[in-house]
Structures are given as structure tokens and as C-alpha cells.
Coordinates of C-alpha atoms and ligand atoms in Angstrom, one line a residue:
M1 CA -28.2 -19.0 41.0
G2 CA -29.6 -22.4 40.1
K3 CA -29.1 -22.4 36.4
D4 CA -29.3 -25.9 34.7
L5 CA -26.0 -25.9 32.8
S6 CA -26.6 -29.5 31.7
R7 CA -29.0 -28.0 29.1
L8 CA -26.1 -26.1 27.5
P9 CA -25.8 -27.5 23.9
A10 CA -22.5 -28.8 22.6
V11 CA -20.7 -27.0 19.8
E12 CA -20.7 -30.0 17.5
K13 CA -24.5 -30.5 17.9
I14 CA -25.1 -26.8 17.0
L15 CA -22.8 -26.9 14.0
Q16 CA -24.8 -29.8 12.6
A17 CA -28.1 -28.1 13.2
I18 CA -27.5 -24.6 11.8
G19 CA -27.9 -23.5 8.2
T20 CA -25.1 -23.6 5.6
H21 CA -24.1 -19.9 5.6
E22 CA -22.0 -20.5 2.5
Q23 CA -20.3 -17.1 2.6
L24 CA -18.9 -17.5 6.1
P25 CA -15.6 -19.3 6.6
R26 CA -15.8 -22.1 9.2
P27 CA -13.5 -20.4 11.8
V28 CA -15.9 -17.5 11.8
V29 CA -18.9 -19.7 12.2
L30 CA -17.2 -21.7 15.0
A31 CA -16.3 -18.5 16.9
S32 CA -19.9 -17.3 16.7
V33 CA -21.2 -20.5 18.0
R34 CA -18.7 -20.5 20.9
E35 CA -19.6 -16.9 21.7
E36 CA -23.2 -17.7 21.9
I37 CA -22.7 -20.7 24.1
A38 CA -20.5 -18.6 26.4
D39 CA -23.3 -16.0 26.5
L40 CA -25.9 -18.6 27.4
R41 CA -23.6 -19.9 30.2
N42 CA -22.8 -16.5 31.7
N43 CA -26.0 -14.5 31.4
E44 CA -28.8 -14.6 34.1
E45 CA -31.5 -16.2 32.0
E46 CA -32.5 -19.8 31.8
I47 CA -31.1 -21.7 28.8
P48 CA -33.7 -21.8 26.0
P49 CA -34.7 -25.0 24.1
F50 CA -32.1 -26.2 21.6
E51 CA -34.2 -25.1 18.5
E52 CA -34.3 -21.6 19.8
V53 CA -30.6 -21.5 20.4
V54 CA -30.0 -22.7 16.8
Q55 CA -32.4 -20.1 15.4
Q56 CA -30.7 -17.4 17.3
I57 CA -27.3 -18.4 16.0
D58 CA -28.7 -18.7 12.4
R59 CA -30.0 -15.2 12.7
K60 CA -26.7 -13.8 13.9
L61 CA -24.8 -15.6 11.2
A62 CA -27.2 -14.3 8.5
T63 CA -26.8 -10.8 9.9
L64 CA -23.0 -11.1 9.7
S65 CA -23.3 -12.5 6.1
R66 CA -25.2 -9.5 5.0
T67 CA -22.2 -7.2 5.9
R68 CA -20.1 -8.8 3.2
L69 CA -19.5 -6.7 0.1
V70 CA -22.0 -7.6 -2.6
A71 CA -23.4 -6.1 -5.8
V72 CA -26.6 -4.2 -5.0
I73 CA -29.3 -3.0 -7.4
N74 CA -29.6 0.7 -6.9
G75 CA -33.2 1.8 -7.2
T76 CA -32.7 5.0 -5.2
G77 CA -32.3 7.2 -8.3
V78 CA -29.2 8.7 -6.7
L79 CA -26.5 8.3 -9.3
I80 CA -23.5 8.8 -7.0
H81 CA -24.6 7.1 -3.9
T82 CA -22.0 7.2 -1.2
N83 CA -23.6 4.3 0.7
L84 CA -23.7 2.2 -2.5
G85 CA -20.1 2.7 -3.5
R86 CA -20.4 5.9 -5.5
S87 CA -19.7 5.6 -9.2
P88 CA -19.9 2.3 -11.0
L89 CA -16.9 1.8 -13.3
P90 CA -17.1 1.0 -17.0
N91 CA -16.5 -2.7 -17.9
R92 CA -13.4 -1.9 -19.8
S93 CA -11.8 -0.4 -16.6
A94 CA -12.6 -3.6 -14.8
E95 CA -11.0 -5.6 -17.6
R96 CA -7.9 -3.5 -17.4
L97 CA -7.9 -4.1 -13.7
T98 CA -8.0 -7.8 -14.1
E99 CA -5.2 -7.8 -16.6
I100 CA -2.9 -5.7 -14.4
A101 CA -3.9 -7.3 -11.1
T102 CA -3.4 -10.9 -12.1
S103 CA 0.0 -10.6 -13.7
Y104 CA 3.3 -8.6 -13.3
N105 CA 3.4 -5.2 -14.9
N106 CA 5.7 -2.2 -15.6
L107 CA 4.5 -0.2 -12.6
E108 CA 8.0 1.1 -11.9
L109 CA 9.9 -0.2 -14.8
D110 CA 10.7 1.9 -17.9
L111 CA 10.3 -0.5 -20.8
N112 CA 12.2 1.9 -23.0
T113 CA 15.4 1.7 -21.1
G114 CA 15.0 -1.4 -18.8
E115 CA 15.8 0.9 -15.9
R116 CA 13.6 1.9 -13.0
G117 CA 10.7 3.9 -14.3
K118 CA 8.4 6.7 -13.1
R119 CA 5.4 5.3 -11.3
A120 CA 2.1 6.3 -13.0
G121 CA 4.0 8.4 -15.5
F122 CA 1.5 7.7 -18.3
L123 CA -1.5 8.4 -16.1
E124 CA -0.1 11.6 -14.8
H125 CA 0.7 12.8 -18.3
S126 CA -2.9 11.9 -19.5
L127 CA -4.5 13.5 -16.4
A128 CA -2.6 16.7 -17.0
H129 CA -3.9 16.8 -20.6
L130 CA -7.4 16.1 -19.4
C131 CA -7.2 19.0 -16.9
G132 CA -5.4 21.4 -19.2
A133 CA -2.7 21.5 -16.6
E134 CA 1.1 21.4 -16.7
A135 CA 1.2 18.4 -14.4
A136 CA -1.0 16.1 -12.3
T137 CA -0.8 13.4 -9.8
T138 CA -3.1 11.1 -7.7
V139 CA -3.6 10.1 -4.1
N140 CA -6.2 8.0 -2.2
N141 CA -9.1 10.4 -2.3
C142 CA -9.9 14.1 -2.6
A143 CA -9.8 14.5 1.2
S144 CA -6.2 13.3 1.3
A145 CA -5.4 15.5 -1.8
L146 CA -6.6 18.5 0.1
V147 CA -4.6 17.6 3.2
L148 CA -1.5 17.1 1.2
I149 CA -1.9 20.5 -0.6
L150 CA -2.4 22.2 2.8
R151 CA 0.6 20.5 4.4
H152 CA 2.7 21.5 1.4
F153 CA 2.0 25.2 1.8
V154 CA 1.6 25.6 5.5
R155 CA 4.8 26.4 7.3
A156 CA 5.7 27.8 10.7
G157 CA 5.3 31.6 10.3
R158 CA 3.3 31.1 7.1
H159 CA 0.4 29.1 8.3
R160 CA -2.7 31.1 7.6
V161 CA -5.1 29.8 5.0
I162 CA -7.5 32.4 3.6
I163 CA -11.0 31.0 2.9
S164 CA -14.4 32.7 2.5
R165 CA -17.0 32.1 5.2
S166 CA -19.4 30.8 2.5
Q167 CA -17.0 27.9 1.9
L168 CA -16.6 26.6 5.4
V169 CA -18.7 23.6 4.5
E170 CA -19.4 20.1 5.6
I171 CA -19.1 17.8 2.7
G172 CA -20.8 14.8 4.3
G173 CA -19.8 12.0 6.6
G174 CA -18.3 14.5 9.1
F175 CA -15.8 15.9 6.6
R176 CA -15.7 19.5 7.6
I177 CA -13.4 21.9 5.8
P178 CA -12.4 23.9 9.0
D179 CA -11.5 20.7 10.7
I180 CA -9.4 19.5 7.8
L181 CA -7.6 22.8 7.8
L182 CA -6.8 22.6 11.5
A183 CA -5.8 19.0 11.3
S184 CA -3.3 19.9 8.5
G185 CA -1.6 22.4 10.8
A186 CA -3.1 25.5 9.2
T187 CA -4.7 28.4 10.9
L188 CA -8.1 29.3 9.5
H189 CA -8.3 32.8 8.2
E190 CA -11.9 33.2 7.4
I191 CA -13.0 36.3 5.5
G192 CA -16.2 37.9 4.2
T193 CA -19.7 36.8 5.3
T194 CA -21.8 33.8 4.5
N195 CA -23.3 35.4 1.5
K196 CA -20.8 37.9 0.4
T197 CA -17.0 37.8 0.0
T198 CA -15.3 40.4 -2.2
L199 CA -11.9 40.7 -3.8
A200 CA -11.2 43.5 -1.4
D201 CA -11.8 41.0 1.5
Y202 CA -9.1 38.8 0.1
R203 CA -6.7 41.7 -0.6
E204 CA -7.0 43.0 2.9
A205 CA -6.5 39.5 4.4
I206 CA -3.2 38.8 2.7
S207 CA -0.2 39.1 5.0
E208 CA 3.3 37.7 5.6
E209 CA 1.7 34.8 7.4
T210 CA -0.6 33.8 4.5
A211 CA 0.2 30.3 3.3
M212 CA -2.4 30.1 0.6
I213 CA -5.8 31.1 -0.6
L214 CA -8.2 28.2 -0.7
K215 CA -11.5 28.0 -2.6
V216 CA -13.9 25.1 -1.9
H217 CA -16.6 24.2 -4.3
Q218 CA -20.0 24.4 -2.4
S219 CA -20.7 20.8 -3.5
N220 CA -23.8 19.9 -1.6
F221 CA -25.7 23.2 -1.2
F222 CA -26.5 26.4 -3.0
M223 CA -27.3 29.9 -2.0
G224 CA -29.6 32.3 -3.7
G225 CA -30.6 36.0 -3.2
F226 CA -28.0 38.6 -2.1
V227 CA -25.0 36.5 -2.9
E228 CA -21.6 37.7 -4.2
N229 CA -18.2 36.1 -4.4
A230 CA -15.0 37.3 -5.9
Q231 CA -14.4 36.0 -9.4
T232 CA -11.8 33.3 -9.7
T233 CA -9.9 35.2 -12.5
E234 CA -9.6 38.3 -10.3
L235 CA -8.5 36.2 -7.4
S236 CA -5.8 34.4 -9.3
T237 CA -4.5 37.8 -10.6
L238 CA -4.4 39.0 -7.0
A239 CA -2.7 35.8 -5.8
R240 CA 0.0 36.0 -8.5
E241 CA 0.6 39.7 -7.8
K242 CA 1.2 38.8 -4.1
G243 CA 3.1 35.6 -4.7
I244 CA 0.5 33.5 -2.8
P245 CA -0.5 30.0 -4.0
F246 CA -4.2 29.8 -4.9
C247 CA -5.9 26.4 -4.9
E248 CA -9.4 25.1 -5.4
D249 CA -11.0 22.0 -4.0
L250 CA -13.5 21.1 -6.8
G251 CA -14.9 18.0 -5.1
S252 CA -16.8 16.2 -7.9
G253 CA -14.6 17.1 -10.9
A254 CA -16.6 16.6 -14.0
V255 CA -14.5 16.6 -17.1
V256 CA -17.3 16.8 -19.6
N257 CA -20.1 19.4 -20.0
T258 CA -22.6 17.9 -17.7
E259 CA -25.5 19.9 -19.2
E260 CA -25.0 18.1 -22.5
F261 CA -25.9 14.8 -20.9
G262 CA -29.0 15.5 -18.9
P263 CA -31.2 18.3 -17.4
V264 CA -28.6 19.4 -14.9
E265 CA -26.5 22.6 -14.5
H266 CA -23.0 23.0 -15.7
E267 CA -20.4 21.7 -13.3
P268 CA -17.1 23.6 -13.4
T269 CA -14.4 21.4 -15.0
P270 CA -10.8 21.2 -13.7
A271 CA -9.7 22.6 -17.1
E272 CA -11.9 25.7 -16.8
I273 CA -10.7 26.4 -13.3
I274 CA -7.1 26.0 -14.2
D275 CA -7.7 28.2 -17.3
Q276 CA -8.9 30.9 -14.9
G277 CA -5.4 30.9 -13.3
V278 CA -5.8 28.7 -10.2
D279 CA -2.5 27.2 -9.3
L280 CA -3.8 23.8 -8.2
V281 CA -7.1 22.0 -8.2
C282 CA -8.1 18.7 -6.5
F283 CA -11.1 16.5 -7.2
S284 CA -12.4 13.0 -6.6
G285 CA -12.0 10.1 -9.0
D286 CA -15.2 8.4 -8.0
K287 CA -17.7 11.2 -8.3
L288 CA -18.6 12.8 -11.7
L289 CA -15.4 11.5 -13.3
G290 CA -16.9 8.0 -12.9
G291 CA -13.7 6.3 -12.0
P292 CA -12.2 4.5 -8.9
Q293 CA -11.8 6.1 -5.5
A294 CA -8.9 8.6 -5.9
G295 CA -7.9 12.2 -5.4
I296 CA -6.5 14.0 -8.4
I297 CA -4.3 17.0 -8.0
A298 CA -3.6 19.1 -11.1
G299 CA -2.0 22.4 -11.9
R300 CA 1.5 24.0 -11.9
S301 CA 4.3 21.6 -12.5
D302 CA 6.6 23.0 -9.8
L303 CA 3.9 22.7 -7.2
V304 CA 2.8 19.2 -8.2
A305 CA 6.5 18.2 -8.1
G306 CA 6.8 19.7 -4.6
I307 CA 3.7 17.9 -3.4
K308 CA 5.1 14.6 -4.7
K309 CA 8.2 15.2 -2.5
E310 CA 6.1 15.5 0.6
P311 CA 6.7 12.6 3.0
F312 CA 2.9 12.2 3.3
Y313 CA 2.6 11.7 -0.4
R314 CA 4.3 8.3 -0.1
A315 CA 1.7 7.3 2.5
L316 CA -1.3 8.4 0.4
R317 CA -0.3 7.2 -3.0
C318 CA -2.5 5.0 -5.1
D319 CA -1.8 1.3 -5.7
K320 CA -1.5 -0.4 -9.1
L321 CA -5.1 -1.5 -9.2
I322 CA -6.5 2.0 -8.8
L323 CA -3.9 3.4 -11.2
S324 CA -4.8 0.8 -13.9
M325 CA -8.5 1.8 -13.7
L326 CA -7.9 5.5 -13.5
E327 CA -5.6 5.3 -16.5
E328 CA -8.2 3.6 -18.5
V329 CA -10.9 6.1 -17.6
T330 CA -8.6 9.1 -18.2
T331 CA -7.4 7.9 -21.6
S332 CA -11.0 7.0 -22.7
Y333 CA -12.1 10.6 -22.0
L334 CA -9.1 11.9 -24.0
K335 CA -10.1 9.7 -26.9
G336 CA -13.6 11.3 -26.7
N337 CA -15.2 8.2 -25.3
T338 CA -17.9 9.2 -22.8
D339 CA -19.4 5.7 -22.5
V340 CA -19.3 5.9 -18.7
P341 CA -22.1 4.3 -16.6
L342 CA -22.8 7.5 -14.7
L343 CA -23.1 9.7 -17.9
N344 CA -25.2 7.0 -19.6
M345 CA -27.6 6.9 -16.7
L346 CA -27.8 10.7 -16.8
A347 CA -28.5 10.7 -20.5
T348 CA -31.1 7.9 -20.6
P349 CA -34.4 9.3 -22.1
M350 CA -37.7 8.9 -20.2
E351 CA -39.1 6.8 -23.0
A352 CA -36.4 4.1 -22.7
L353 CA -37.0 3.9 -18.9
R354 CA -40.8 3.6 -19.4
E355 CA -40.3 0.8 -21.9
R356 CA -38.2 -1.1 -19.4
A357 CA -40.7 -0.5 -16.7
E358 CA -43.5 -1.9 -18.8
K359 CA -41.4 -5.0 -19.7
I360 CA -40.5 -5.6 -16.0
I361 CA -44.1 -5.2 -14.9
S362 CA -45.4 -7.6 -17.6
S363 CA -43.0 -10.2 -16.5
I364 CA -44.4 -10.2 -13.0
S365 CA -47.8 -11.7 -12.5
E366 CA -49.9 -12.5 -9.4
L367 CA -48.2 -10.2 -6.9
S368 CA -49.9 -9.5 -3.6
A369 CA -49.2 -5.9 -4.3
E370 CA -50.1 -3.2 -6.8
L371 CA -47.2 -2.7 -9.2
T372 CA -47.5 0.4 -11.3
I373 CA -45.3 2.8 -13.3
G374 CA -44.6 6.1 -11.6
E375 CA -42.7 9.3 -12.3
G376 CA -40.0 10.4 -9.9
E377 CA -36.8 12.4 -9.8
S378 CA -33.3 11.1 -9.9
R379 CA -30.4 13.0 -8.3
I380 CA -26.7 13.2 -9.0
G381 CA -25.9 12.8 -5.3
G382 CA -22.5 12.2 -3.7
G383 CA -22.6 15.7 -2.3
T384 CA -22.7 17.2 -5.9
M385 CA -25.1 19.2 -7.9
P386 CA -27.7 19.7 -5.2
K387 CA -30.0 21.5 -7.7
S388 CA -30.2 18.4 -9.9
A389 CA -33.7 16.9 -10.2
I390 CA -33.7 14.6 -13.2
P391 CA -37.2 13.4 -14.3
S392 CA -37.3 9.6 -14.0
I393 CA -39.5 6.5 -14.2
T394 CA -40.1 4.4 -11.1
L395 CA -41.7 1.0 -10.3
D396 CA -44.2 1.8 -7.6
I397 CA -45.1 -1.0 -5.2
K398 CA -48.0 -0.8 -2.9
P399 CA -48.1 -4.0 -0.9
E400 CA -51.5 -5.5 0.1
K401 CA -50.5 -7.3 3.2
M402 CA -47.0 -6.0 4.1
S403 CA -45.8 -2.7 5.5
L404 CA -43.4 -0.6 3.3
S405 CA -40.6 -1.3 5.8
A406 CA -41.2 -5.0 5.6
I407 CA -41.0 -5.0 1.8
A408 CA -37.9 -2.8 1.9
K409 CA -36.3 -5.3 4.3
R410 CA -37.3 -8.3 2.1
L411 CA -35.7 -6.6 -1.0
R412 CA -32.6 -5.9 1.0
Y413 CA -32.4 -9.4 2.3
G414 CA -32.8 -11.0 -1.2
K415 CA -30.2 -12.9 -3.1
K416 CA -29.5 -9.8 -5.2
P417 CA -30.2 -7.0 -2.8
V418 CA -32.4 -4.1 -4.0
V419 CA -32.5 -0.7 -2.4
G420 CA -35.3 1.7 -3.4
Y421 CA -37.0 4.4 -1.4
T422 CA -40.4 5.0 0.2
S423 CA -42.5 8.0 -0.6
D424 CA -46.3 8.7 -0.7
K425 CA -47.1 5.4 0.9
L426 CA -45.3 3.6 -2.0
Y427 CA -42.1 1.6 -2.2
R428 CA -40.4 3.0 -5.3
I429 CA -37.6 1.8 -7.4
D430 CA -36.1 4.4 -9.8
L431 CA -35.0 2.7 -13.0
R432 CA -32.5 5.4 -14.0
T433 CA -29.9 3.9 -11.6
V434 CA -30.8 0.3 -12.4
F435 CA -28.6 -1.1 -15.2
T436 CA -30.6 -2.5 -18.1
W437 CA -28.8 -5.9 -17.6
Q438 CA -30.2 -6.0 -14.1
D439 CA -33.9 -5.8 -15.1
D440 CA -34.4 -9.5 -15.0
D441 CA -32.8 -9.8 -11.6
L442 CA -34.9 -6.9 -10.4
A443 CA -38.1 -8.6 -11.6
E444 CA -37.0 -11.8 -9.9
A445 CA -36.1 -9.9 -6.7
I446 CA -39.6 -8.4 -6.6
R447 CA -41.3 -11.7 -7.2
A448 CA -39.1 -13.3 -4.5
A449 CA -39.9 -10.6 -2.0
F450 CA -43.6 -11.3 -2.2
S451 CA -43.3 -15.0 -2.3
P452 CA -44.2 -16.7 1.0
A453 CA -41.0 -18.9 0.9
T454 CA -38.6 -16.0 1.7
Ligands
LIG501 C1 -16.6 15.0 -2.0 C2 -15.7 16.1 -1.7 C3 -14.5 15.9 -1.0 C4 -14.1 14.6 -0.5 O1 -13.8 13.7 -1.6 P1 -13.3 12.2 -1.3 O2 -12.8 11.8 -2.6 O3 -14.5 11.5 -0.8 O4 -12.2 12.3 -0.3 C5 -13.7 17.0 -0.8 N1 -14.1 18.2 -1.1 C6 -15.3 18.5 -1.8 C7 -15.6 19.9 -2.2 C8 -16.1 17.4 -2.1 O5 -17.3 17.6 -2.8

């Protein structure tokens, strides 16, 4: 093929012509440029003019830059948004994190004796209190907590895990309870029907091969109508009678009465479930608890001790950074401090949101769009409390010259990315999930999205 390779631009020339791409290290930029030149050499097409090549590389580098972890303004109204990093942490946890992260610490040193100490001893003690449990420990996330619990109880000859058909759920992101069971070496022993599983179903299922009874909180869906499930208290009595461990995966793990914070239902707390006689519970650190990503296991001290001896425990344990933040969150709750971003957002009254909306709108003038105050619904999200629909206030944008997807893109591409949602031919930003201290940035982002310069 007669391709004119003399038109192939030199690396140096391109490097001088492209934008700054501040966030990208030079070796990364260099590799991208070389890759592009190699593509131009090897593909079938003619080599485009120099400016076009530069533009193409700039676009690629900008795309790459946007994959870097940055703070995002959450206008979706979803409080625990998995794509947006789930729960934001309280400032004081971040301060603790900085303190522990940037110096040495007593992670495994007992300051009382000067000898080797128990890792996360204080945290485990506090968590046990918070859950009304004999003992507690932590791992990377709730998924690994569940795997660890399963692996602890599943043995050759005792491998069947009893679970109701109504709880064979998919949590999200391909996390399916039956798959987790199988991957943990368990045999699924499903009982009952989708809508009805009785105590007798459990009783009949128990055999010498039963490793444990598992309950899974139906986090992200709910059933109505002809629905019946064996009571947890009855089940724990049965389990104890038969000497079978009984565990519950709670998923979100609220440690406060959620209904006292906003118009949402009561989410069962670990303490309530343990009080009903369940041997072990597990739940996430970064859902309703409002802490860092972690999986918390709480319950009988002999079982928690056994789990901590599992070889896999060592592979799944939390690092000092997570431990420092979780310790802060846990002790705060124990001190009665519920000043947690998630709970504050849930509790924010409509009037306060409306005032903020008015302020933001009055600070923006001459927009080539209609900007009005709307009423929407926030959700808890994160695969929890699917019934929740919390009245909220939105900024509704109706662009004059742009499509809704174009405005969405401009807001995402901004210096401080904003993510809202589209509905009823409007681009909407729910203020419940926007921090008050972000209001000025939000106003600036909206202005910038409509300014011709961007
Ligand atoms: C969210 C959830 C999980 C997974 O929790 P991670 O902390 O994300 O691993 C497991 N089980 C239930 C019931 C959940 O809701």
C-alpha cells in the first residue's frame, strides 16, 4: 500500500503541541503518544493532518484523565450510591485517618505492656458493644464476611447450607447469594417457596449434613401479598435445639433507628437480630453505618474466635487506614453522636433544601436554560431500603439549545463533576445528596456548563 509515512509526526513535535493534561504523569502521556503514532503507521488509512492527530491525542488523554478518582457532586438523590463510592465519611474520621496514616501507631503493640498487642482490639470491643454481641471482628467487605462465615462452617460431610428460596437474591453487581454459597464450597439446600417458608420447612431440612442455617436480608426488593417467613426467634430456638449455627447476612447494617431520621421504614439493627438469638450477623461498613468499606462480623465469641483462626481471615483483614476510620465511626455511635453525613442528609427538612435551591438559583443569572425549583424523591440506595422515597428538592434545568445528554456530559466533564438525573424532559439535581458546602461549586458548575468556553 502506498501510504506516505513521511507525514508521520515526530513524538517531540506532538508533545509540544498537545494540552497540559496536568493529572497525567509524563510517562503515561509519552506512552499514549507513541501508541497513537504506531496506530497511524500500522492502520490502513492515510495519515491525517498534524492538527487532527494532536486533537485526537488530546481527546484520548482527556478521556484517560477523567478516569482518575476525583470528588463528585452527587445530585442523583441516591444517598448510598455504589457508583459514587457509597457512604461519605464524617470529617472527623478522615482526620483520624490522616493522623494514623502519616505516623507510626500502636496497630499491634500493647502500650500497657510494651509487648505485641491485639490488632484492632479496641475496635472489636467497641463493635461488639454497638451490636450487643459477645464479640466482633472486621474484614474487607460484607461479601468476604459472608464467604468467611460459610467457609468456617462448611466441612466435608457437613456442607449443606439451609436457605429459604425467598432469599436467593442478587445483591447487585453480579453478587448472587447462590453463587457465593457454591464458591465457598457449600451445597445449597433451598427450602420453602418464593413467598412462603415456614419453621416446619427448616425443621424438616435439618440433617447430619447441615452446616448452618443462613438468612439473607432481602436488601434491594420487597414482597407483598401472600408472604410468610419463619420468625427469627423461632428459628434460633430450633437451631440451638439441633446444635446448628444460625447466621444472618444483614447487608446494610443500620445501628440507629432509621425511622427517626427520615420518612423511611425501620431497618433491622445488628443488635436486634443478635437479641433474637442469631449466632452471627454480618453487614457492610459503608452502607447505612456510614463508615469505610468493611465487612463486620458480630455474634458469639467462640464463633468469632474460630473465624479469626481461618487461614482466609488473614487474607481478608482490614488495614490500619480502614481500622482507624471504622474505630472513629463506631466509638462516635457509642457516644451517641449520630452526626454522620448519610443520616444528616436523610434528616434534612424540605424547607432547608428549598432555601438552598433559592440561593443557588439567585446566584446564577443569564443562563441559556430555564432553571427552576422542583420536587423529587431521594432514595437510600446501595441495594438497601427499596421502599424508601424521601421527598426532596431539585434544581430542574431545561436547556434552550442543548440536549439533556449534552448538558449531562458537560456537567460530568466540568472541573468539579456533577451527576444528576434526567426525568420529564428535565435535567434534575437533587439537593439532598449535595453537601451544603458544595452549593457554590454546584452553581459554578452549572454556569460553566452553559458558558460557550467549555
Ligand atoms: C450489600 C450487601 C452485601 C455486599 O456487601 P459489600 O460490603 O458490598 O461486600 C452482602 N449482602 C447483602 C444482604 C447486602 O445488602
